[in-house]
Amino acid sequence: ESIIELGCWDHCHRYFTNASEEDPAAASEALAYIKRLYHIEKQAKDLKLDHRQRQTLREQQSKPMLEQFKQWLDAHEDTYLPKSGMSAAVRYSRNQWTALTEYISNGRVPISNCLCEQSFKAIATGRNNWLFVGSEDGGKAAAIIFSLTMTCRRLGLDAHRYFDDVLRKVNTYPCNRLSELLPDTWMAQQ
C-alpha cells in the first residue's frame, strides 16, 4: 500500500494572488497558466468525461502546459528577494511540483483538494473530542472511516446504507477487487 502526495492548485493560485501587488505582470502570467489548467478541467467536466478520458485529456493538454509553467517557474527562481511574496509563490510551486503534477496520471484525482479539506473541516473542529483514539492503529482506522464517510457525503450517498452493505461483503471479497467497494465504484454498481 503506497500513499501518493497530491498537491492543490488552489493553494498555488492563492500564493500568486497574494503576491500580485509586488509584481502584477509576473503574477498575472503565473495565474494565467493556472487558469488554463482549470479551463481544461472544466472542459472535462462539461464533456462528462470518465476518469480514463480525463486522464488522456490531461496528458494531451495539461501536461504540455505544466511543462511550460515549470520552465517559467525555473526562470523566475532567483528573480525576487527571498522573503517576498513572489519568491514564496515560486518556491512553493517548485517545492510542491511533484505533488502538484500528480493529478495528471490519474483521472480520478481532482486538480484541487479544497473539497477534501472542506470535508475534513468537521474532523479538525472536533479534534479535541477524539484526541485520544487509543492507538496508532485506532487513529488510522478512524481516518479511513472519516474519509469514507465524507466521500459518501460528497457523492450524496446514504453512508449508513453504504457501510451496511460493504461491511457485510468485505471479509469475503477478493483482495484484488477491494477497490470495487470504494464509495464511487460501489455507487456506480447500485
Coordinates of N, CA, C and O in Angstrom, one line a residue:
E1 N 0.9 -1.2 0.0 CA 0.0 0.0 0.0 C 0.9 1.2 0.0 O 1.7 1.4 0.9
S2 N 0.8 2.1 -1.0 CA 1.6 3.3 -1.1 C 0.7 4.5 -1.0 O -0.4 4.5 -1.5
I3 N 1.2 5.5 -0.4 CA 0.5 6.8 -0.3 C 1.1 7.8 -1.2 O 2.4 7.9 -1.2
I4 N 0.3 8.4 -2.1 CA 0.8 9.4 -3.0 C 0.4 10.8 -2.6 O -0.8 11.0 -2.3
E5 N 1.4 11.7 -2.4 CA 1.0 13.0 -2.1 C 0.5 13.8 -3.3 O 1.0 13.7 -4.4
L6 N -0.7 14.4 -3.1 CA -1.3 15.2 -4.1 C -1.3 16.7 -3.7 O -1.6 17.0 -2.6
G7 N -0.9 17.5 -4.6 CA -0.9 18.9 -4.4 C -2.2 19.6 -4.8 O -3.0 19.0 -5.4
C8 N -2.3 20.8 -4.4 CA -3.6 21.5 -4.7 C -3.3 22.8 -5.4 O -2.6 23.7 -4.9
W9 N -3.8 22.9 -6.6 CA -3.6 24.1 -7.4 C -4.3 25.3 -6.9 O -3.9 26.5 -7.2
D10 N -5.3 25.2 -6.1 CA -5.9 26.3 -5.4 C -4.9 27.0 -4.5 O -4.9 28.2 -4.4
H11 N -4.1 26.2 -3.8 CA -3.1 26.8 -2.9 C -2.0 27.6 -3.7 O -1.6 28.7 -3.4
C12 N -1.6 26.9 -4.8 CA -0.6 27.6 -5.7 C -1.2 28.9 -6.2 O -0.6 30.0 -6.2
H13 N -2.5 28.9 -6.6 CA -3.2 30.1 -7.1 C -3.2 31.1 -6.1 O -2.9 32.3 -6.3
R14 N -3.5 30.8 -4.8 CA -3.6 31.7 -3.7 C -2.2 32.4 -3.5 O -2.2 33.6 -3.2
Y15 N -1.1 31.7 -3.6 CA 0.2 32.3 -3.4 C 0.4 33.4 -4.4 O 0.9 34.5 -4.0
F16 N 0.1 33.1 -5.7 CA 0.4 34.1 -6.7 C -0.6 35.3 -6.6 O -0.3 36.4 -6.8
T17 N -1.8 35.0 -6.2 CA -2.8 36.1 -6.0 C -2.4 37.0 -4.9 O -2.4 38.2 -5.0
N18 N -1.9 36.4 -3.8 CA -1.4 37.2 -2.6 C -0.2 38.1 -3.0 O 0.0 39.1 -2.4
A19 N 0.6 37.6 -4.0 CA 1.8 38.3 -4.3 C 1.6 39.2 -5.5 O 2.6 39.9 -6.0
S20 N 0.4 39.3 -6.0 CA 0.1 40.1 -7.3 C 0.4 41.6 -7.1 O 0.7 42.2 -8.2
E21 N 0.4 42.1 -5.9 CA 0.7 43.6 -5.8 C 2.2 43.8 -6.0 O 2.6 44.9 -6.4
E22 N 3.1 42.9 -5.6 CA 4.5 43.0 -5.8 C 5.0 43.1 -7.2 O 5.8 43.9 -7.6
D23 N 4.5 42.2 -8.0 CA 4.8 42.1 -9.5 C 3.6 41.7 -10.2 O 3.4 40.5 -10.6
P24 N 2.7 42.7 -10.5 CA 1.4 42.3 -11.2 C 1.6 41.6 -12.5 O 0.9 40.6 -12.8
A25 N 2.6 41.9 -13.3 CA 2.8 41.3 -14.6 C 3.2 39.8 -14.4 O 2.6 38.9 -15.1
A26 N 4.1 39.5 -13.6 CA 4.6 38.2 -13.4 C 3.5 37.3 -12.7 O 3.3 36.2 -13.1
A27 N 2.9 37.9 -11.7 CA 1.8 37.2 -11.0 C 0.7 36.8 -12.0 O 0.1 35.7 -12.0
S28 N 0.3 37.8 -12.9 CA -0.7 37.6 -13.9 C -0.3 36.4 -14.9 O -1.1 35.6 -15.3
E29 N 1.0 36.4 -15.2 CA 1.5 35.3 -16.1 C 1.3 34.0 -15.4 O 0.8 33.0 -16.0
A30 N 1.7 33.9 -14.2 CA 1.6 32.6 -13.4 C 0.1 32.2 -13.3 O -0.3 31.1 -13.5
L31 N -0.7 33.2 -12.9 CA -2.2 32.9 -12.8 C -2.8 32.5 -14.1 O -3.8 31.7 -14.1
A32 N -2.3 33.0 -15.2 CA -2.9 32.6 -16.5 C -2.6 31.1 -16.8 O -3.5 30.4 -17.3
Y33 N -1.4 30.7 -16.4 CA -1.1 29.2 -16.6 C -2.1 28.4 -15.8 O -2.7 27.4 -16.3
I34 N -2.3 28.8 -14.5 CA -3.2 28.1 -13.6 C -4.6 28.1 -14.1 O -5.3 27.1 -14.1
K35 N -5.0 29.3 -14.6 CA -6.4 29.4 -15.2 C -6.6 28.5 -16.3 O -7.6 27.9 -16.5
R36 N -5.6 28.3 -17.2 CA -5.7 27.4 -18.3 C -5.8 26.0 -17.9 O -6.6 25.2 -18.5
L37 N -5.1 25.6 -16.8 CA -5.2 24.2 -16.3 C -6.6 24.0 -15.8 O -7.2 22.9 -16.0
Y38 N -7.2 25.0 -15.1 CA -8.6 24.8 -14.6 C -9.6 24.8 -15.8 O -10.6 24.1 -15.7
H39 N -9.3 25.5 -16.8 CA -10.1 25.5 -18.0 C -10.2 24.1 -18.6 O -11.3 23.7 -19.0
I40 N -9.1 23.4 -18.6 CA -9.0 22.1 -19.2 C -9.9 21.2 -18.3 O -10.7 20.3 -18.8
E41 N -9.8 21.4 -17.0 CA -10.7 20.6 -16.0 C -12.1 20.9 -16.3 O -13.0 19.9 -16.2
K42 N -12.5 22.1 -16.5 CA -13.9 22.5 -16.8 C -14.4 21.8 -18.1 O -15.5 21.3 -18.1
Q43 N -13.5 21.8 -19.0 CA -13.8 21.2 -20.3 C -14.1 19.7 -20.1 O -15.1 19.2 -20.6
A44 N -13.3 19.0 -19.3 CA -13.5 17.6 -19.0 C -14.9 17.4 -18.3 O -15.6 16.4 -18.6
K45 N -15.2 18.3 -17.4 CA -16.4 18.2 -16.6 C -17.6 18.4 -17.6 O -18.6 17.7 -17.5
D46 N -17.5 19.5 -18.4 CA -18.6 19.8 -19.3 C -18.9 18.7 -20.3 O -20.0 18.4 -20.7
L47 N -17.8 18.0 -20.7 CA -17.9 16.9 -21.7 C -18.3 15.6 -21.0 O -18.5 14.6 -21.6
K48 N -18.4 15.7 -19.6 CA -18.7 14.5 -18.8 C -17.8 13.3 -19.1 O -18.3 12.2 -19.3
L49 N -16.5 13.6 -19.1 CA -15.5 12.5 -19.4 C -15.4 11.6 -18.2 O -15.4 12.1 -17.1
D50 N -15.2 10.3 -18.5 CA -14.9 9.4 -17.4 C -13.4 9.6 -17.0 O -12.7 10.3 -17.7
H51 N -13.0 8.9 -16.0 CA -11.6 9.1 -15.5 C -10.6 8.8 -16.5 O -9.5 9.5 -16.5
R52 N -10.8 7.8 -17.3 CA -9.8 7.4 -18.3 C -9.7 8.6 -19.4 O -8.6 8.9 -19.8
Q53 N -10.8 9.0 -19.8 CA -10.8 10.1 -20.8 C -10.2 11.4 -20.2 O -9.5 12.1 -20.9
R54 N -10.5 11.7 -19.0 CA -10.0 12.8 -18.3 C -8.5 12.8 -18.2 O -7.8 13.7 -18.5
Q55 N -8.0 11.6 -17.9 CA -6.5 11.4 -17.8 C -5.9 11.6 -19.2 O -4.8 12.3 -19.3
T56 N -6.5 11.1 -20.3 CA -6.0 11.3 -21.6 C -6.0 12.8 -22.0 O -5.0 13.3 -22.5
L57 N -7.1 13.5 -21.7 CA -7.1 14.9 -21.9 C -6.0 15.7 -21.2 O -5.4 16.5 -21.7
R58 N -5.8 15.3 -19.9 CA -4.8 15.9 -19.1 C -3.4 15.7 -19.7 O -2.6 16.6 -19.8
E59 N -3.2 14.5 -20.2 CA -1.8 14.1 -20.7 C -1.6 14.9 -22.0 O -0.5 15.3 -22.3
Q60 N -2.7 15.1 -22.8 CA -2.6 15.8 -24.1 C -2.5 17.3 -23.9 O -1.7 18.0 -24.7
Q61 N -3.3 17.9 -23.0 CA -3.4 19.3 -22.9 C -2.7 19.9 -21.7 O -2.0 20.9 -21.8
S62 N -2.9 19.3 -20.5 CA -2.4 19.9 -19.3 C -0.9 19.7 -19.2 O -0.2 20.5 -18.7
K63 N -0.4 18.5 -19.5 CA 1.0 18.2 -19.4 C 1.9 19.2 -20.1 O 2.8 19.7 -19.5
P64 N 1.6 19.5 -21.4 CA 2.5 20.5 -22.0 C 2.4 21.8 -21.4 O 3.4 22.6 -21.3
M65 N 1.2 22.2 -20.9 CA 1.0 23.5 -20.2 C 1.9 23.5 -18.9 O 2.5 24.5 -18.6
L66 N 1.9 22.4 -18.2 CA 2.6 22.2 -17.0 C 4.1 22.3 -17.2 O 4.9 23.0 -16.5
E67 N 4.6 21.8 -18.3 CA 6.0 21.8 -18.7 C 6.4 23.3 -19.0 O 7.5 23.7 -18.6
Q68 N 5.5 24.0 -19.6 CA 5.8 25.5 -19.9 C 5.8 26.2 -18.6 O 6.7 27.1 -18.4
F69 N 4.9 26.0 -17.7 CA 4.8 26.7 -16.4 C 6.1 26.4 -15.6 O 6.6 27.2 -14.9
K70 N 6.5 25.1 -15.6 CA 7.7 24.7 -14.9 C 8.9 25.5 -15.4 O 9.7 26.0 -14.6
Q71 N 9.0 25.7 -16.7 CA 10.1 26.5 -17.3 C 10.0 27.9 -16.8 O 11.0 28.6 -16.4
W72 N 8.8 28.4 -16.8 CA 8.6 29.8 -16.3 C 9.0 29.9 -14.8 O 9.7 30.9 -14.4
L73 N 8.6 29.0 -14.0 CA 9.0 29.0 -12.6 C 10.5 28.9 -12.4 O 11.1 29.7 -11.6
D74 N 11.2 28.0 -13.2 CA 12.6 27.9 -13.1 C 13.3 29.2 -13.5 O 14.3 29.6 -12.9
A75 N 12.8 29.9 -14.5 CA 13.3 31.1 -15.0 C 13.2 32.2 -13.9 O 14.0 33.2 -13.9
H76 N 12.1 32.1 -13.1 CA 11.9 33.2 -12.0 C 12.4 32.8 -10.7 O 12.1 33.5 -9.7
E77 N 13.1 31.7 -10.6 CA 13.5 31.2 -9.3 C 14.3 32.2 -8.4 O 14.1 32.4 -7.3
D78 N 15.3 32.9 -9.1 CA 16.1 33.8 -8.4 C 15.8 35.3 -8.7 O 16.7 36.1 -8.4
T79 N 14.7 35.6 -9.1 CA 14.3 36.9 -9.6 C 13.9 37.8 -8.4 O 14.2 39.0 -8.4
Y80 N 13.4 37.2 -7.3 CA 12.8 38.0 -6.2 C 13.6 37.8 -4.9 O 14.3 36.9 -4.7
L81 N 13.5 38.8 -4.0 CA 14.1 38.7 -2.7 C 13.5 37.5 -2.0 O 12.3 37.2 -2.1
P82 N 14.3 36.8 -1.2 CA 13.9 35.6 -0.6 C 12.6 35.7 0.3 O 11.8 34.7 0.3
K83 N 12.4 36.8 0.9 CA 11.2 36.9 1.8 C 10.0 37.6 1.1 O 9.0 37.8 1.7
S84 N 10.1 37.8 -0.2 CA 9.0 38.4 -0.9 C 7.8 37.4 -1.2 O 8.1 36.2 -1.2
G85 N 6.7 37.9 -1.4 CA 5.5 37.1 -1.7 C 5.7 36.3 -3.0 O 5.3 35.1 -3.1
M86 N 6.3 37.0 -4.0 CA 6.5 36.3 -5.3 C 7.5 35.2 -5.2 O 7.4 34.1 -5.7
S87 N 8.6 35.4 -4.4 CA 9.5 34.4 -4.1 C 8.9 33.2 -3.4 O 9.1 32.0 -3.7
A88 N 8.0 33.5 -2.4 CA 7.3 32.4 -1.7 C 6.4 31.6 -2.7 O 6.3 30.4 -2.6
A89 N 5.7 32.3 -3.6 CA 4.8 31.7 -4.6 C 5.6 30.8 -5.5 O 5.2 29.6 -5.8
V90 N 6.7 31.3 -6.0 CA 7.6 30.5 -6.9 C 8.2 29.3 -6.2 O 8.2 28.2 -6.7
R91 N 8.7 29.5 -5.0 CA 9.3 28.5 -4.2 C 8.3 27.4 -3.8 O 8.5 26.2 -3.9
Y92 N 7.1 27.8 -3.4 CA 6.0 26.9 -3.1 C 5.7 26.0 -4.3 O 5.7 24.8 -4.2
S93 N 5.5 26.6 -5.4 CA 5.2 25.9 -6.7 C 6.3 24.9 -7.0 O 6.0 23.7 -7.4
R94 N 7.6 25.3 -6.9 CA 8.7 24.4 -7.3 C 8.8 23.3 -6.3 O 9.1 22.2 -6.6
N95 N 8.7 23.6 -5.0 CA 8.9 22.6 -3.9 C 7.8 21.6 -4.0 O 8.0 20.4 -3.6
Q96 N 6.6 22.0 -4.4 CA 5.4 21.1 -4.4 C 5.2 20.5 -5.8 O 4.1 19.9 -6.1
W97 N 6.1 20.7 -6.7 CA 5.9 20.4 -8.2 C 5.4 18.9 -8.4 O 4.5 18.6 -9.1
T98 N 6.1 18.0 -7.8 CA 5.7 16.6 -7.9 C 4.3 16.3 -7.5 O 3.5 15.7 -8.2
A99 N 4.0 16.8 -6.3 CA 2.6 16.7 -5.8 C 1.6 17.4 -6.6 O 0.5 16.9 -6.9
L100 N 1.9 18.6 -7.1 CA 1.0 19.4 -7.9 C 0.7 18.7 -9.3 O -0.4 18.9 -9.8
T101 N 1.7 18.0 -9.8 CA 1.5 17.4 -11.1 C 1.0 16.0 -11.1 O 0.8 15.4 -12.1
E102 N 0.9 15.4 -9.9 CA 0.5 14.0 -9.8 C -0.9 13.8 -10.4 O -1.2 12.7 -10.8
Y103 N -1.8 14.8 -10.3 CA -3.1 14.6 -10.8 C -3.2 14.2 -12.3 O -4.2 13.6 -12.8
I104 N -2.1 14.5 -13.0 CA -2.1 14.2 -14.5 C -2.2 12.7 -14.7 O -2.8 12.3 -15.7
S105 N -1.6 11.9 -13.8 CA -1.5 10.5 -14.1 C -2.7 9.7 -13.5 O -2.7 8.5 -13.6
N106 N -3.7 10.4 -13.0 CA -4.9 9.7 -12.5 C -6.1 10.6 -12.7 O -6.3 11.6 -12.1
G107 N -7.0 10.1 -13.6 CA -8.2 10.9 -14.0 C -9.2 11.0 -12.9 O -10.1 11.8 -12.9
R108 N -9.0 10.2 -11.8 CA -10.0 10.3 -10.7 C -9.6 11.4 -9.7 O -10.4 11.8 -8.9
V109 N -8.4 11.8 -9.8 CA -7.9 12.8 -8.8 C -8.2 14.2 -9.3 O -7.9 14.6 -10.4
P110 N -8.8 15.0 -8.4 CA -9.1 16.4 -8.8 C -7.8 17.3 -8.8 O -6.8 17.0 -8.2
I111 N -7.9 18.4 -9.5 CA -6.8 19.3 -9.6 C -6.7 20.1 -8.3 O -5.6 20.6 -7.9
S112 N -7.7 20.2 -7.5 CA -7.8 20.9 -6.2 C -8.2 20.0 -5.1 O -9.1 19.1 -5.3
N113 N -7.6 20.1 -3.9 CA -8.1 19.3 -2.8 C -9.0 20.1 -1.9 O -9.2 19.7 -0.7
C114 N -9.5 21.2 -2.3 CA -10.4 22.0 -1.5 C -11.6 21.3 -1.0 O -12.0 21.4 0.2
L115 N -12.2 20.4 -1.8 CA -13.4 19.7 -1.4 C -13.0 18.7 -0.3 O -13.7 18.5 0.7
C116 N -11.8 18.1 -0.4 CA -11.3 17.2 0.6 C -11.1 18.0 1.9 O -11.5 17.5 3.0
E117 N -10.5 19.1 1.8 CA -10.2 19.9 3.0 C -11.5 20.4 3.7 O -11.6 20.3 4.9
Q118 N -12.5 20.7 2.9 CA -13.8 21.1 3.5 C -14.4 19.9 4.1 O -15.1 20.1 5.2
S119 N -14.3 18.7 3.6 CA -14.9 17.5 4.2 C -14.3 17.3 5.5 O -14.9 16.8 6.4
F120 N -13.0 17.5 5.7 CA -12.3 17.2 6.9 C -12.3 18.4 7.9 O -11.8 18.3 9.0
K121 N -13.0 19.5 7.6 CA -13.1 20.6 8.5 C -13.8 20.2 9.8 O -13.5 20.6 10.9
A122 N -14.9 19.3 9.6 CA -15.6 18.9 10.8 C -14.7 18.0 11.7 O -14.8 18.1 12.9
I123 N -13.8 17.3 11.1 CA -12.8 16.5 11.9 C -11.9 17.4 12.6 O -11.6 17.2 13.8
A124 N -11.4 18.4 12.0 CA -10.5 19.4 12.6 C -11.2 20.1 13.8 O -10.6 20.3 14.8
T125 N -12.4 20.5 13.5 CA -13.2 21.2 14.5 C -13.4 20.3 15.8 O -13.4 20.8 16.9
G126 N -13.7 19.0 15.5 CA -14.0 18.1 16.7 C -12.7 17.4 17.2 O -12.8 16.5 18.0
R127 N -11.6 17.8 16.8 CA -10.3 17.1 17.1 C -10.2 16.9 18.6 O -9.8 15.8 19.0
N128 N -10.5 17.8 19.4 CA -10.4 17.6 20.9 C -11.3 16.5 21.4 O -11.0 15.9 22.4
N129 N -12.4 16.3 20.7 CA -13.3 15.2 21.1 C -12.8 13.8 21.0 O -13.1 12.9 21.7
W130 N -11.9 13.7 20.1 CA -11.3 12.3 19.9 C -9.8 12.4 19.8 O -9.1 11.7 19.1
L131 N -9.2 13.3 20.7 CA -7.8 13.4 20.8 C -7.1 12.1 21.0 O -6.0 11.9 20.5
F132 N -7.6 11.3 21.9 CA -7.0 10.0 22.2 C -7.8 8.9 21.6 O -8.8 8.5 22.2
V133 N -7.4 8.4 20.5 CA -8.1 7.3 19.8 C -7.7 5.9 20.3 O -8.2 4.9 19.8
G134 N -6.8 5.8 21.2 CA -6.4 4.6 21.8 C -5.1 4.0 21.3 O -4.3 3.5 22.1
S135 N -4.8 4.2 20.0 CA -3.6 3.7 19.5 C -3.4 4.2 18.1 O -4.3 4.8 17.5
E136 N -2.2 4.0 17.6 CA -1.9 4.5 16.2 C -2.8 3.8 15.2 O -3.4 4.4 14.3
D137 N -3.0 2.5 15.4 CA -3.9 1.7 14.5 C -5.4 2.2 14.6 O -6.1 2.3 13.6
G138 N -5.8 2.6 15.8 CA -7.1 3.2 16.0 C -7.2 4.5 15.3 O -8.3 4.8 14.7
G139 N -6.2 5.3 15.3 CA -6.2 6.6 14.6 C -6.3 6.4 13.1 O -7.0 7.1 12.4
K140 N -5.5 5.4 12.6 CA -5.6 5.0 11.1 C -7.0 4.6 10.8 O -7.5 5.0 9.7
A141 N -7.6 3.7 11.6 CA -8.9 3.2 11.3 C -9.9 4.4 11.3 O -10.8 4.5 10.4
A142 N -9.8 5.3 12.3 CA -10.7 6.4 12.4 C -10.6 7.3 11.1 O -11.6 7.8 10.5
A143 N -9.3 7.5 10.7 CA -9.1 8.3 9.5 C -9.7 7.7 8.2 O -10.3 8.4 7.4
I144 N -9.6 6.4 8.1 CA -10.2 5.7 7.0 C -11.7 5.8 7.0 O -12.4 6.2 6.0
I145 N -12.3 5.7 8.2 CA -13.8 5.8 8.3 C -14.2 7.2 8.0 O -15.2 7.4 7.3
F146 N -13.5 8.2 8.6 CA -13.9 9.6 8.3 C -13.8 9.9 6.8 O -14.7 10.5 6.2
S147 N -12.7 9.4 6.2 CA -12.6 9.6 4.7 C -13.7 9.0 3.9 O -14.3 9.6 3.0
L148 N -14.1 7.8 4.2 CA -15.1 7.1 3.5 C -16.5 7.8 3.8 O -17.3 8.0 2.9
T149 N -16.7 8.2 5.0 CA -17.9 8.9 5.4 C -18.1 10.2 4.6 O -19.1 10.5 4.0
M150 N -17.0 11.0 4.6 CA -17.0 12.3 3.9 C -17.2 12.1 2.3 O -17.8 12.9 1.7
T151 N -16.6 11.0 1.8 CA -16.7 10.7 0.4 C -18.2 10.4 0.1 O -18.7 10.8 -0.9
C152 N -18.8 9.6 1.0 CA -20.2 9.3 0.8 C -21.1 10.6 0.8 O -21.9 10.8 0.0
R153 N -20.7 11.5 1.7 CA -21.5 12.7 1.8 C -21.3 13.5 0.5 O -22.3 14.1 0.0
R154 N -20.1 13.6 0.0 CA -19.8 14.4 -1.2 C -20.5 13.8 -2.4 O -21.0 14.5 -3.3
L155 N -20.7 12.4 -2.4 CA -21.3 11.8 -3.5 C -22.8 11.7 -3.4 O -23.5 11.3 -4.3
G156 N -23.3 12.2 -2.2 CA -24.8 12.1 -2.0 C -25.3 10.7 -1.6 O -26.4 10.4 -1.8
L157 N -24.4 9.9 -1.1 CA -24.7 8.5 -0.8 C -25.2 8.4 0.7 O -24.7 9.2 1.5
D158 N -26.1 7.5 0.9 CA -26.5 7.2 2.3 C -25.4 6.4 2.9 O -25.2 5.2 2.6
A159 N -24.6 7.0 3.8 CA -23.4 6.4 4.4 C -23.8 5.1 5.2 O -23.1 4.1 5.1
H160 N -24.9 5.2 5.9 CA -25.4 4.0 6.6 C -25.6 2.8 5.7 O -25.2 1.7 6.0
R161 N -26.3 3.1 4.6 CA -26.6 2.0 3.6 C -25.3 1.5 3.0 O -25.1 0.3 2.8
Y162 N -24.4 2.4 2.7 CA -23.1 2.0 2.1 C -22.3 1.1 3.1 O -21.9 0.0 2.7
F163 N -22.1 1.6 4.3 CA -21.3 0.8 5.3 C -22.0 -0.5 5.6 O -21.3 -1.5 5.7
D164 N -23.3 -0.5 5.7 CA -24.0 -1.8 5.9 C -23.7 -2.8 4.9 O -23.4 -4.0 5.2
D165 N -23.8 -2.4 3.6 CA -23.6 -3.3 2.5 C -22.1 -3.7 2.5 O -21.8 -4.9 2.3
V166 N -21.2 -2.8 2.5 CA -19.7 -3.0 2.4 C -19.2 -3.9 3.6 O -18.5 -4.8 3.3
L167 N -19.7 -3.6 4.8 CA -19.2 -4.4 5.9 C -19.7 -5.8 5.9 O -19.0 -6.7 6.4
R168 N -20.8 -6.1 5.2 CA -21.3 -7.4 5.1 C -20.5 -8.2 4.0 O -20.3 -9.4 4.1
K169 N -19.9 -7.5 3.1 CA -19.1 -8.1 2.0 C -17.6 -8.2 2.2 O -17.0 -9.1 1.7
V170 N -17.0 -7.2 2.9 CA -15.6 -7.0 2.9 C -14.8 -8.3 3.3 O -13.7 -8.5 2.7
N171 N -15.2 -9.0 4.2 CA -14.4 -10.2 4.7 C -14.3 -11.3 3.7 O -13.4 -12.1 3.7
T172 N -15.3 -11.4 2.8 CA -15.3 -12.5 1.8 C -15.0 -12.0 0.4 O -15.0 -12.8 -0.5
Y173 N -14.7 -10.7 0.3 CA -14.5 -10.1 -1.0 C -13.1 -10.4 -1.5 O -12.1 -10.4 -0.7
P174 N -12.9 -10.7 -2.8 CA -11.5 -11.0 -3.2 C -10.6 -9.7 -3.0 O -11.0 -8.6 -3.4
C175 N -9.4 -10.0 -2.5 CA -8.5 -8.9 -2.2 C -8.1 -8.0 -3.4 O -8.0 -6.8 -3.3
N176 N -8.0 -8.7 -4.6 CA -7.6 -7.9 -5.8 C -8.8 -7.1 -6.3 O -8.6 -6.3 -7.3
R177 N -10.0 -7.1 -5.7 CA -11.1 -6.4 -6.2 C -11.7 -5.4 -5.1 O -12.8 -4.9 -5.2
L178 N -10.9 -5.2 -4.0 CA -11.4 -4.4 -3.0 C -11.7 -2.9 -3.4 O -12.6 -2.3 -2.8
S179 N -11.1 -2.5 -4.4 CA -11.3 -1.1 -4.9 C -12.8 -1.0 -5.4 O -13.3 0.2 -5.5
E180 N -13.4 -2.1 -5.7 CA -14.8 -2.0 -6.1 C -15.7 -1.6 -5.0 O -16.9 -1.3 -5.2
L181 N -15.2 -1.7 -3.7 CA -16.0 -1.3 -2.6 C -15.9 0.1 -2.2 O -16.4 0.6 -1.2
L182 N -15.0 0.9 -2.9 CA -14.9 2.3 -2.6 C -16.2 3.0 -3.0 O -16.9 2.5 -3.9
P183 N -16.6 4.1 -2.3 CA -17.9 4.7 -2.5 C -18.3 5.0 -3.9 O -19.4 4.7 -4.3
D184 N -17.4 5.6 -4.7 CA -17.8 5.9 -6.1 C -18.1 4.7 -6.9 O -19.0 4.7 -7.7
T185 N -17.2 3.7 -6.8 CA -17.4 2.5 -7.6 C -18.6 1.7 -7.1 O -19.4 1.2 -7.9
W186 N -18.8 1.7 -5.8 CA -20.0 1.0 -5.2 C -21.2 1.7 -5.7 O -22.2 1.0 -6.1
M187 N -21.3 3.0 -5.7 CA -22.4 3.7 -6.1 C -22.8 3.4 -7.6 O -23.9 3.2 -8.0
A188 N -21.7 3.3 -8.4 CA -22.0 3.0 -9.9 C -22.6 1.6 -10.1 O -23.3 1.4 -11.0
Q189 N -22.3 0.7 -9.1 CA -22.8 -0.7 -9.3 C -24.2 -0.8 -8.7 O -24.9 -1.8 -9.0
Q190 N -24.7 0.2 -8.0 CA -26.1 0.1 -7.4 C -27.1 0.4 -8.5 O -27.0 1.1 -9.4

